PDB file of N, CA and C in Angstrom:
ATOM      1  N   UNK A 272       2.320 -29.242-139.506  1.00  0.00           N
ATOM      2  CA  UNK A 272       1.626 -30.486-139.246  1.00  0.00           C
ATOM      3  C   UNK A 272       2.555 -31.388-138.444  1.00  0.00           C
ATOM      4  N   UNK A 273       2.001 -32.094-137.472  1.00  0.00           N
ATOM      5  CA  UNK A 273       2.780 -32.991-136.623  1.00  0.00           C
ATOM      6  C   UNK A 273       3.263 -34.198-137.428  1.00  0.00           C
ATOM      7  N   UNK A 274       4.433 -34.666-137.068  1.00  0.00           N
ATOM      8  CA  UNK A 274       4.947 -35.902-137.676  1.00  0.00           C
ATOM      9  C   UNK A 274       5.062 -36.951-136.580  1.00  0.00           C
ATOM     10  N   UNK A 275       5.063 -38.188-137.005  1.00  0.00           N
ATOM     11  CA  UNK A 275       5.158 -39.312-136.079  1.00  0.00           C
ATOM     12  C   UNK A 275       6.313 -40.196-136.492  1.00  0.00           C
ATOM     13  N   UNK A 276       6.757 -40.978-135.541  1.00  0.00           N
ATOM     14  CA  UNK A 276       7.783 -41.966-135.849  1.00  0.00           C
ATOM     15  C   UNK A 276       7.072 -43.302-136.035  1.00  0.00           C
ATOM     16  N   UNK A 277       7.358 -43.951-137.143  1.00  0.00           N
ATOM     17  CA  UNK A 277       6.744 -45.250-137.422  1.00  0.00           C
ATOM     18  C   UNK A 277       7.097 -46.214-136.314  1.00  0.00           C
ATOM     19  N   UNK A 278       6.088 -46.920-135.823  1.00  0.00           N
ATOM     20  CA  UNK A 278       6.315 -47.871-134.735  1.00  0.00           C
ATOM     21  C   UNK A 278       7.088 -49.106-135.189  1.00  0.00           C
ATOM     22  N   UNK A 279       7.149 -49.362-136.493  1.00  0.00           N
ATOM     23  CA  UNK A 279       7.855 -50.543-137.001  1.00  0.00           C
ATOM     24  C   UNK A 279       9.253 -50.204-137.534  1.00  0.00           C
ATOM     25  N   UNK A 280       9.340 -49.237-138.463  1.00  0.00           N
ATOM     26  CA  UNK A 280      10.635 -48.961-139.099  1.00  0.00           C
ATOM     27  C   UNK A 280      11.363 -47.763-138.493  1.00  0.00           C
ATOM     28  N   UNK A 281      10.655 -46.944-137.688  1.00  0.00           N
ATOM     29  CA  UNK A 281      11.293 -45.824-137.010  1.00  0.00           C
ATOM     30  C   UNK A 281      11.432 -44.557-137.839  1.00  0.00           C
ATOM     31  N   UNK A 282      10.991 -44.560-139.079  1.00  0.00           N
ATOM     32  CA  UNK A 282      11.098 -43.354-139.913  1.00  0.00           C
ATOM     33  C   UNK A 282      10.055 -42.318-139.508  1.00  0.00           C
ATOM     34  N   UNK A 283      10.382 -41.041-139.741  1.00  0.00           N
ATOM     35  CA  UNK A 283       9.435 -39.957-139.503  1.00  0.00           C
ATOM     36  C   UNK A 283       8.406 -39.971-140.639  1.00  0.00           C
ATOM     37  N   UNK A 284       7.141 -39.971-140.253  1.00  0.00           N
ATOM     38  CA  UNK A 284       6.067 -39.980-141.251  1.00  0.00           C
ATOM     39  C   UNK A 284       5.021 -38.937-140.891  1.00  0.00           C
ATOM     40  N   UNK A 285       4.264 -38.529-141.883  1.00  0.00           N
ATOM     41  CA  UNK A 285       3.117 -37.646-141.652  1.00  0.00           C
ATOM     42  C   UNK A 285       1.989 -38.492-141.085  1.00  0.00           C
ATOM     43  N   UNK A 286       0.987 -37.854-140.448  1.00  0.00           N
ATOM     44  CA  UNK A 286      -0.118 -38.635-139.891  1.00  0.00           C
ATOM     45  C   UNK A 286      -0.775 -39.503-140.961  1.00  0.00           C
ATOM     46  N   UNK A 287      -0.826 -40.784-140.694  1.00  0.00           N
ATOM     47  CA  UNK A 287      -1.444 -41.749-141.608  1.00  0.00           C
ATOM     48  C   UNK A 287      -1.751 -43.004-140.815  1.00  0.00           C
ATOM     49  N   UNK A 288      -2.707 -43.783-141.294  1.00  0.00           N
ATOM     50  CA  UNK A 288      -3.028 -45.024-140.579  1.00  0.00           C
ATOM     51  C   UNK A 288      -2.018 -46.129-140.866  1.00  0.00           C
ATOM     52  N   UNK A 289      -1.248 -45.984-141.951  1.00  0.00           N
ATOM     53  CA  UNK A 289      -0.175 -46.948-142.278  1.00  0.00           C
ATOM     54  C   UNK A 289       1.072 -46.190-142.693  1.00  0.00           C
ATOM     55  N   UNK A 290       2.216 -46.750-142.391  1.00  0.00           N
ATOM     56  CA  UNK A 290       3.493 -46.153-142.778  1.00  0.00           C
ATOM     57  C   UNK A 290       3.653 -46.284-144.298  1.00  0.00           C
ATOM     58  N   UNK A 291       3.973 -45.174-144.986  1.00  0.00           N
ATOM     59  CA  UNK A 291       4.138 -45.259-146.441  1.00  0.00           C
ATOM     60  C   UNK A 291       5.400 -46.026-146.851  1.00  0.00           C
ATOM     61  N   UNK A 292       6.306 -46.254-145.904  1.00  0.00           N
ATOM     62  CA  UNK A 292       7.568 -46.953-146.208  1.00  0.00           C
ATOM     63  C   UNK A 292       7.469 -48.457-145.983  1.00  0.00           C
ATOM     64  N   UNK A 293       6.955 -48.857-144.801  1.00  0.00           N
ATOM     65  CA  UNK A 293       6.918 -50.294-144.503  1.00  0.00           C
ATOM     66  C   UNK A 293       5.500 -50.874-144.444  1.00  0.00           C
ATOM     67  N   UNK A 294       4.470 -50.006-144.440  1.00  0.00           N
ATOM     68  CA  UNK A 294       3.089 -50.474-144.430  1.00  0.00           C
ATOM     69  C   UNK A 294       2.544 -50.844-143.059  1.00  0.00           C
ATOM     70  N   UNK A 295       3.312 -50.615-142.002  1.00  0.00           N
ATOM     71  CA  UNK A 295       2.862 -50.976-140.653  1.00  0.00           C
ATOM     72  C   UNK A 295       1.748 -50.026-140.194  1.00  0.00           C
ATOM     73  N   UNK A 296       0.797 -50.590-139.459  1.00  0.00           N
ATOM     74  CA  UNK A 296      -0.276 -49.760-138.912  1.00  0.00           C
ATOM     75  C   UNK A 296       0.295 -48.814-137.865  1.00  0.00           C
ATOM     76  N   UNK A 297      -0.303 -47.618-137.774  1.00  0.00           N
ATOM     77  CA  UNK A 297       0.193 -46.593-136.865  1.00  0.00           C
ATOM     78  C   UNK A 297      -0.861 -46.256-135.814  1.00  0.00           C
ATOM     79  N   UNK A 298      -0.806 -46.887-134.645  1.00  0.00           N
ATOM     80  CA  UNK A 298      -1.830 -46.643-133.618  1.00  0.00           C
ATOM     81  C   UNK A 298      -1.789 -45.215-133.067  1.00  0.00           C
ATOM     82  N   UNK A 299      -0.620 -44.559-133.078  1.00  0.00           N
ATOM     83  CA  UNK A 299      -0.542 -43.203-132.547  1.00  0.00           C
ATOM     84  C   UNK A 299      -1.368 -42.224-133.384  1.00  0.00           C
ATOM     85  N   UNK A 300      -1.586 -42.529-134.652  1.00  0.00           N
ATOM     86  CA  UNK A 300      -2.419 -41.681-135.508  1.00  0.00           C
ATOM     87  C   UNK A 300      -3.853 -41.678-134.981  1.00  0.00           C
ATOM     88  N   UNK A 301      -4.346 -42.848-134.598  1.00  0.00           N
ATOM     89  CA  UNK A 301      -5.704 -42.973-134.072  1.00  0.00           C
ATOM     90  C   UNK A 301      -5.815 -42.203-132.752  1.00  0.00           C
ATOM     91  N   UNK A 302      -4.793 -42.305-131.910  1.00  0.00           N
ATOM     92  CA  UNK A 302      -4.784 -41.587-130.634  1.00  0.00           C
ATOM     93  C   UNK A 302      -4.774 -40.069-130.873  1.00  0.00           C
ATOM     94  N   UNK A 303      -3.978 -39.644-131.835  1.00  0.00           N
ATOM     95  CA  UNK A 303      -3.888 -38.215-132.154  1.00  0.00           C
ATOM     96  C   UNK A 303      -5.235 -37.702-132.675  1.00  0.00           C
ATOM     97  N   UNK A 304      -5.895 -38.467-133.509  1.00  0.00           N
ATOM     98  CA  UNK A 304      -7.207 -38.098-134.027  1.00  0.00           C
ATOM     99  C   UNK A 304      -8.226 -37.998-132.893  1.00  0.00           C
ATOM    100  N   UNK A 305      -8.197 -38.951-131.975  1.00  0.00           N
ATOM    101  CA  UNK A 305      -9.119 -38.921-130.834  1.00  0.00           C
ATOM    102  C   UNK A 305      -8.853 -37.692-129.967  1.00  0.00           C
ATOM    103  N   UNK A 306      -7.600 -37.323-129.787  1.00  0.00           N
ATOM    104  CA  UNK A 306      -7.244 -36.135-129.009  1.00  0.00           C
ATOM    105  C   UNK A 306      -7.789 -34.871-129.673  1.00  0.00           C
ATOM    106  N   UNK A 307      -7.673 -34.797-130.981  1.00  0.00           N
ATOM    107  CA  UNK A 307      -8.196 -33.645-131.724  1.00  0.00           C
ATOM    108  C   UNK A 307      -9.719 -33.591-131.619  1.00  0.00           C
ATOM    109  N   UNK A 308     -10.378 -34.734-131.718  1.00  0.00           N
ATOM    110  CA  UNK A 308     -11.841 -34.780-131.595  1.00  0.00           C
ATOM    111  C   UNK A 308     -12.282 -34.304-130.215  1.00  0.00           C
ATOM    112  N   UNK A 309     -11.576 -34.718-129.161  1.00  0.00           N
ATOM    113  CA  UNK A 309     -11.898 -34.263-127.806  1.00  0.00           C
ATOM    114  C   UNK A 309     -11.725 -32.751-127.694  1.00  0.00           C
ATOM    115  N   UNK A 310     -10.661 -32.255-128.259  1.00  0.00           N
ATOM    116  CA  UNK A 310     -10.388 -30.819-128.225  1.00  0.00           C
ATOM    117  C   UNK A 310     -11.490 -30.035-128.933  1.00  0.00           C
ATOM    118  N   UNK A 311     -11.922 -30.521-130.076  1.00  0.00           N
ATOM    119  CA  UNK A 311     -13.005 -29.864-130.827  1.00  0.00           C
ATOM    120  C   UNK A 311     -14.292 -29.882-130.002  1.00  0.00           C
ATOM    121  N   UNK A 312     -14.601 -30.995-129.369  1.00  0.00           N
ATOM    122  CA  UNK A 312     -15.812 -31.089-128.544  1.00  0.00           C
ATOM    123  C   UNK A 312     -15.752 -30.096-127.379  1.00  0.00           C
ATOM    124  N   UNK A 313     -14.592 -29.963-126.742  1.00  0.00           N
ATOM    125  CA  UNK A 313     -14.424 -29.013-125.642  1.00  0.00           C
ATOM    126  C   UNK A 313     -14.596 -27.582-126.131  1.00  0.00           C
ATOM    127  N   UNK A 314     -14.047 -27.274-127.306  1.00  0.00           N
ATOM    128  CA  UNK A 314     -14.170 -25.922-127.854  1.00  0.00           C
ATOM    129  C   UNK A 314     -15.618 -25.605-128.210  1.00  0.00           C
ATOM    130  N   UNK A 315     -16.356 -26.581-128.746  1.00  0.00           N
ATOM    131  CA  UNK A 315     -17.765 -26.366-129.081  1.00  0.00           C
ATOM    132  C   UNK A 315     -18.584 -26.112-127.822  1.00  0.00           C
ATOM    133  N   UNK A 316     -18.296 -26.849-126.755  1.00  0.00           N
ATOM    134  CA  UNK A 316     -19.012 -26.649-125.495  1.00  0.00           C
ATOM    135  C   UNK A 316     -18.715 -25.263-124.935  1.00  0.00           C
ATOM    136  N   UNK A 317     -17.468 -24.850-124.998  1.00  0.00           N
ATOM    137  CA  UNK A 317     -17.087 -23.518-124.506  1.00  0.00           C
ATOM    138  C   UNK A 317     -17.733 -22.421-125.355  1.00  0.00           C
ATOM    139  N   UNK A 318     -17.781 -22.631-126.664  1.00  0.00           N
ATOM    140  CA  UNK A 318     -18.408 -21.664-127.568  1.00  0.00           C
ATOM    141  C   UNK A 318     -19.887 -21.500-127.229  1.00  0.00           C
ATOM    142  N   UNK A 319     -20.572 -22.601-126.941  1.00  0.00           N
ATOM    143  CA  UNK A 319     -21.995 -22.548-126.577  1.00  0.00           C
ATOM    144  C   UNK A 319     -22.177 -21.804-125.257  1.00  0.00           C
ATOM    145  N   UNK A 320     -21.287 -22.041-124.294  1.00  0.00           N
ATOM    146  CA  UNK A 320     -21.371 -21.348-123.007  1.00  0.00           C
ATOM    147  C   UNK A 320     -21.144 -19.849-123.184  1.00  0.00           C
ATOM    148  N   UNK A 321     -20.192 -19.483-124.019  1.00  0.00           N
ATOM    149  CA  UNK A 321     -19.921 -18.063-124.279  1.00  0.00           C
ATOM    150  C   UNK A 321     -21.115 -17.409-124.954  1.00  0.00           C
ATOM    151  N   UNK A 322     -21.717 -18.086-125.916  1.00  0.00           N
ATOM    152  CA  UNK A 322     -22.888 -17.540-126.615  1.00  0.00           C
ATOM    153  C   UNK A 322     -24.050 -17.347-125.639  1.00  0.00           C
ATOM    154  N   UNK A 323     -24.245 -18.307-124.727  1.00  0.00           N
ATOM    155  CA  UNK A 323     -25.309 -18.208-123.731  1.00  0.00           C
ATOM    156  C   UNK A 323     -25.048 -17.008-122.808  1.00  0.00           C
ATOM    157  N   UNK A 324     -23.802 -16.865-122.363  1.00  0.00           N
ATOM    158  CA  UNK A 324     -23.447 -15.743-121.495  1.00  0.00           C
ATOM    159  C   UNK A 324     -23.621 -14.407-122.227  1.00  0.00           C
ATOM    160  N   UNK A 325     -23.271 -14.371-123.490  1.00  0.00           N
ATOM    161  CA  UNK A 325     -23.416 -13.143-124.282  1.00  0.00           C
ATOM    162  C   UNK A 325     -24.891 -12.744-124.396  1.00  0.00           C
ATOM    163  N   UNK A 326     -25.764 -13.724-124.591  1.00  0.00           N
ATOM    164  CA  UNK A 326     -27.202 -13.421-124.666  1.00  0.00           C
ATOM    165  C   UNK A 326     -27.713 -12.886-123.323  1.00  0.00           C
ATOM    166  N   UNK A 327     -27.250 -13.465-122.223  1.00  0.00           N
ATOM    167  CA  UNK A 327     -27.669 -12.996-120.899  1.00  0.00           C
ATOM    168  C   UNK A 327     -27.198 -11.567-120.653  1.00  0.00           C
ATOM    169  N   UNK A 328     -25.959 -11.269-121.005  1.00  0.00           N
ATOM    170  CA  UNK A 328     -25.425  -9.917-120.827  1.00  0.00           C
ATOM    171  C   UNK A 328     -26.198  -8.924-121.686  1.00  0.00           C
ATOM    172  N   UNK A 329     -26.499  -9.303-122.919  1.00  0.00           N
ATOM    173  CA  UNK A 329     -27.251  -8.408-123.808  1.00  0.00           C
ATOM    174  C   UNK A 329     -28.635  -8.114-123.231  1.00  0.00           C
ATOM    175  N   UNK A 330     -29.297  -9.119-122.670  1.00  0.00           N
ATOM    176  CA  UNK A 330     -30.628  -8.918-122.081  1.00  0.00           C
ATOM    177  C   UNK A 330     -30.541  -7.992-120.865  1.00  0.00           C
ATOM    178  N   UNK A 331     -29.530  -8.196-120.014  1.00  0.00           N
ATOM    179  CA  UNK A 331     -29.359  -7.331-118.844  1.00  0.00           C
ATOM    180  C   UNK A 331     -29.049  -5.898-119.264  1.00  0.00           C
ATOM    181  N   UNK A 332     -28.230  -5.746-120.300  1.00  0.00           N
ATOM    182  CA  UNK A 332     -27.898  -4.407-120.768  1.00  0.00           C
ATOM    183  C   UNK A 332     -29.129  -3.714-121.322  1.00  0.00           C
ATOM    184  N   UNK A 333     -29.938  -4.430-122.077  1.00  0.00           N
ATOM    185  CA  UNK A 333     -31.151  -3.844-122.642  1.00  0.00           C
ATOM    186  C   UNK A 333     -32.088  -3.382-121.528  1.00  0.00           C
ATOM    187  N   UNK A 334     -32.222  -4.196-120.482  1.00  0.00           N
ATOM    188  CA  UNK A 334     -33.080  -3.826-119.355  1.00  0.00           C
ATOM    189  C   UNK A 334     -32.526  -2.592-118.635  1.00  0.00           C
ATOM    190  N   UNK A 335     -31.206  -2.539-118.445  1.00  0.00           N
ATOM    191  CA  UNK A 335     -30.591  -1.392-117.775  1.00  0.00           C
ATOM    192  C   UNK A 335     -30.750  -0.114-118.606  1.00  0.00           C
ATOM    193  N   UNK A 336     -30.581  -0.213-119.905  1.00  0.00           N
ATOM    194  CA  UNK A 336     -30.745   0.960-120.773  1.00  0.00           C
ATOM    195  C   UNK A 336     -32.180   1.464-120.735  1.00  0.00           C
ATOM    196  N   UNK A 337     -33.130   0.549-120.743  1.00  0.00           N
ATOM    197  CA  UNK A 337     -34.538   0.918-120.680  1.00  0.00           C
ATOM    198  C   UNK A 337     -34.845   1.631-119.368  1.00  0.00           C
ATOM    199  N   UNK A 338     -34.341   1.073-118.276  1.00  0.00           N
ATOM    200  CA  UNK A 338     -34.560   1.668-116.963  1.00  0.00           C
ATOM    201  C   UNK A 338     -33.910   3.053-116.884  1.00  0.00           C
ATOM    202  N   UNK A 339     -32.701   3.189-117.425  1.00  0.00           N
ATOM    203  CA  UNK A 339     -32.020   4.477-117.444  1.00  0.00           C
ATOM    204  C   UNK A 339     -32.849   5.510-118.207  1.00  0.00           C
ATOM    205  N   UNK A 340     -33.375   5.127-119.357  1.00  0.00           N
ATOM    206  CA  UNK A 340     -34.165   6.057-120.163  1.00  0.00           C
ATOM    207  C   UNK A 340     -35.422   6.509-119.426  1.00  0.00           C
ATOM    208  N   UNK A 341     -36.066   5.595-118.740  1.00  0.00           N
ATOM    209  CA  UNK A 341     -37.267   5.945-117.976  1.00  0.00           C
ATOM    210  C   UNK A 341     -36.914   6.941-116.869  1.00  0.00           C
ATOM    211  N   UNK A 342     -35.845   6.652-116.129  1.00  0.00           N
ATOM    212  CA  UNK A 342     -35.447   7.545-115.039  1.00  0.00           C
ATOM    213  C   UNK A 342     -34.994   8.905-115.560  1.00  0.00           C
ATOM    214  N   UNK A 343     -34.283   8.926-116.666  1.00  0.00           N
ATOM    215  CA  UNK A 343     -33.832  10.193-117.246  1.00  0.00           C
ATOM    216  C   UNK A 343     -35.030  11.026-117.682  1.00  0.00           C
ATOM    217  N   UNK A 344     -36.012  10.393-118.288  1.00  0.00           N
ATOM    218  CA  UNK A 344     -37.214  11.105-118.716  1.00  0.00           C
ATOM    219  C   UNK A 344     -37.964  11.661-117.501  1.00  0.00           C
ATOM    220  N   UNK A 345     -38.063  10.867-116.449  1.00  0.00           N
ATOM    221  CA  UNK A 345     -38.746  11.326-115.234  1.00  0.00           C
ATOM    222  C   UNK A 345     -37.999  12.518-114.631  1.00  0.00           C
ATOM    223  N   UNK A 346     -36.687  12.484-114.640  1.00  0.00           N
ATOM    224  CA  UNK A 346     -35.896  13.598-114.125  1.00  0.00           C
ATOM    225  C   UNK A 346     -36.085  14.858-114.938  1.00  0.00           C
ATOM    226  N   UNK A 347     -36.153  14.709-116.258  1.00  0.00           N
ATOM    227  CA  UNK A 347     -36.388  15.866-117.127  1.00  0.00           C
ATOM    228  C   UNK A 347     -37.765  16.471-116.849  1.00  0.00           C
ATOM    229  N   UNK A 348     -38.760  15.628-116.676  1.00  0.00           N
ATOM    230  CA  UNK A 348     -40.113  16.114-116.391  1.00  0.00           C
ATOM    231  C   UNK A 348     -40.140  16.853-115.051  1.00  0.00           C
ATOM    232  N   UNK A 349     -39.461  16.328-114.063  1.00  0.00           N
ATOM    233  CA  UNK A 349     -39.423  16.959-112.749  1.00  0.00           C
ATOM    234  C   UNK A 349     -38.749  18.333-112.834  1.00  0.00           C
ATOM    235  N   UNK A 350     -37.671  18.425-113.619  1.00  0.00           N
ATOM    236  CA  UNK A 350     -36.976  19.701-113.798  1.00  0.00           C
ATOM    237  C   UNK A 350     -37.872  20.703-114.505  1.00  0.00           C
ATOM    238  N   UNK A 351     -38.597  20.276-115.514  1.00  0.00           N
ATOM    239  CA  UNK A 351     -39.525  21.172-116.235  1.00  0.00           C
ATOM    240  C   UNK A 351     -40.600  21.703-115.291  1.00  0.00           C
ATOM    241  N   UNK A 352     -41.135  20.833-114.465  1.00  0.00           N
ATOM    242  CA  UNK A 352     -42.197  21.228-113.540  1.00  0.00           C
ATOM    243  C   UNK A 352     -41.664  22.214-112.499  1.00  0.00           C
ATOM    244  N   UNK A 353     -40.430  22.028-112.072  1.00  0.00           N
ATOM    245  CA  UNK A 353     -39.866  22.898-111.046  1.00  0.00           C
ATOM    246  C   UNK A 353     -39.566  24.290-111.591  1.00  0.00           C
ATOM    247  N   UNK A 354     -39.216  24.419-112.854  1.00  0.00           N
ATOM    248  CA  UNK A 354     -38.873  25.718-113.424  1.00  0.00           C
ATOM    249  C   UNK A 354     -40.071  26.431-114.043  1.00  0.00           C
ATOM    250  N   UNK A 355     -41.178  25.771-114.195  1.00  0.00           N
ATOM    251  CA  UNK A 355     -42.382  26.362-114.785  1.00  0.00           C
ATOM    252  C   UNK A 355     -43.048  27.294-113.756  1.00  0.00           C
ATOM    253  N   UNK A 356     -43.389  28.506-114.168  1.00  0.00           N
ATOM    254  CA  UNK A 356     -44.058  29.403-113.218  1.00  0.00           C
ATOM    255  C   UNK A 356     -45.448  28.872-112.878  1.00  0.00           C
ATOM    256  N   UNK A 357     -45.784  29.023-111.640  1.00  0.00           N
ATOM    257  CA  UNK A 357     -47.097  28.544-111.193  1.00  0.00           C
ATOM    258  C   UNK A 357     -48.161  29.595-111.488  1.00  0.00           C
ATOM    259  N   UNK A 358     -49.292  29.114-111.867  1.00  0.00           N
ATOM    260  CA  UNK A 358     -50.422  30.027-112.101  1.00  0.00           C
ATOM    261  C   UNK A 358     -51.265  30.073-110.834  1.00  0.00           C
ATOM    262  N   UNK A 359     -51.634  31.241-110.528  1.00  0.00           N
ATOM    263  CA  UNK A 359     -52.495  31.406-109.351  1.00  0.00           C
ATOM    264  C   UNK A 359     -53.873  31.790-109.855  1.00  0.00           C
ATOM    265  N   UNK A 360     -54.848  31.041-109.468  1.00  0.00           N
ATOM    266  CA  UNK A 360     -56.229  31.341-109.856  1.00  0.00           C
ATOM    267  C   UNK A 360     -56.832  32.251-108.775  1.00  0.00           C
ATOM    268  N   UNK A 361     -57.316  33.369-109.212  1.00  0.00           N
ATOM    269  CA  UNK A 361     -57.929  34.310-108.266  1.00  0.00           C
ATOM    270  C   UNK A 361     -59.428  34.338-108.510  1.00  0.00           C
ATOM    271  N   UNK A 362     -60.102  34.378-107.477  1.00  0.00           N
ATOM    272  CA  UNK A 362     -61.542  34.471-107.633  1.00  0.00           C
ATOM    273  C   UNK A 362     -61.950  35.935-107.636  1.00  0.00           C
ATOM    274  N   UNK A 363     -62.902  36.258-108.409  1.00  0.00           N
ATOM    275  CA  UNK A 363     -63.341  37.645-108.547  1.00  0.00           C
ATOM    276  C   UNK A 363     -64.461  38.001-107.674  1.00  0.00           C
TER     277      UNK A 363
END
């Protein structure tokens, strides 16, 4: 955990709105809290962007897999038709 120097007495203190030694208000604590809040907001925005991108990639992958399966099935059918002996109908 980060420590701060009291703006009044100069002692090292843990984050607090007042110094536990002299009782002076600590404005750097408020600044540090605001910095952390900004960081959290940036991380949440990035997380949402990543989730959106992940959904788009999943949709594209699903479409590609579906298309691959259709083409593979068509290729198998074409191979079956090519190897099947043809019947010749003769008229009597």
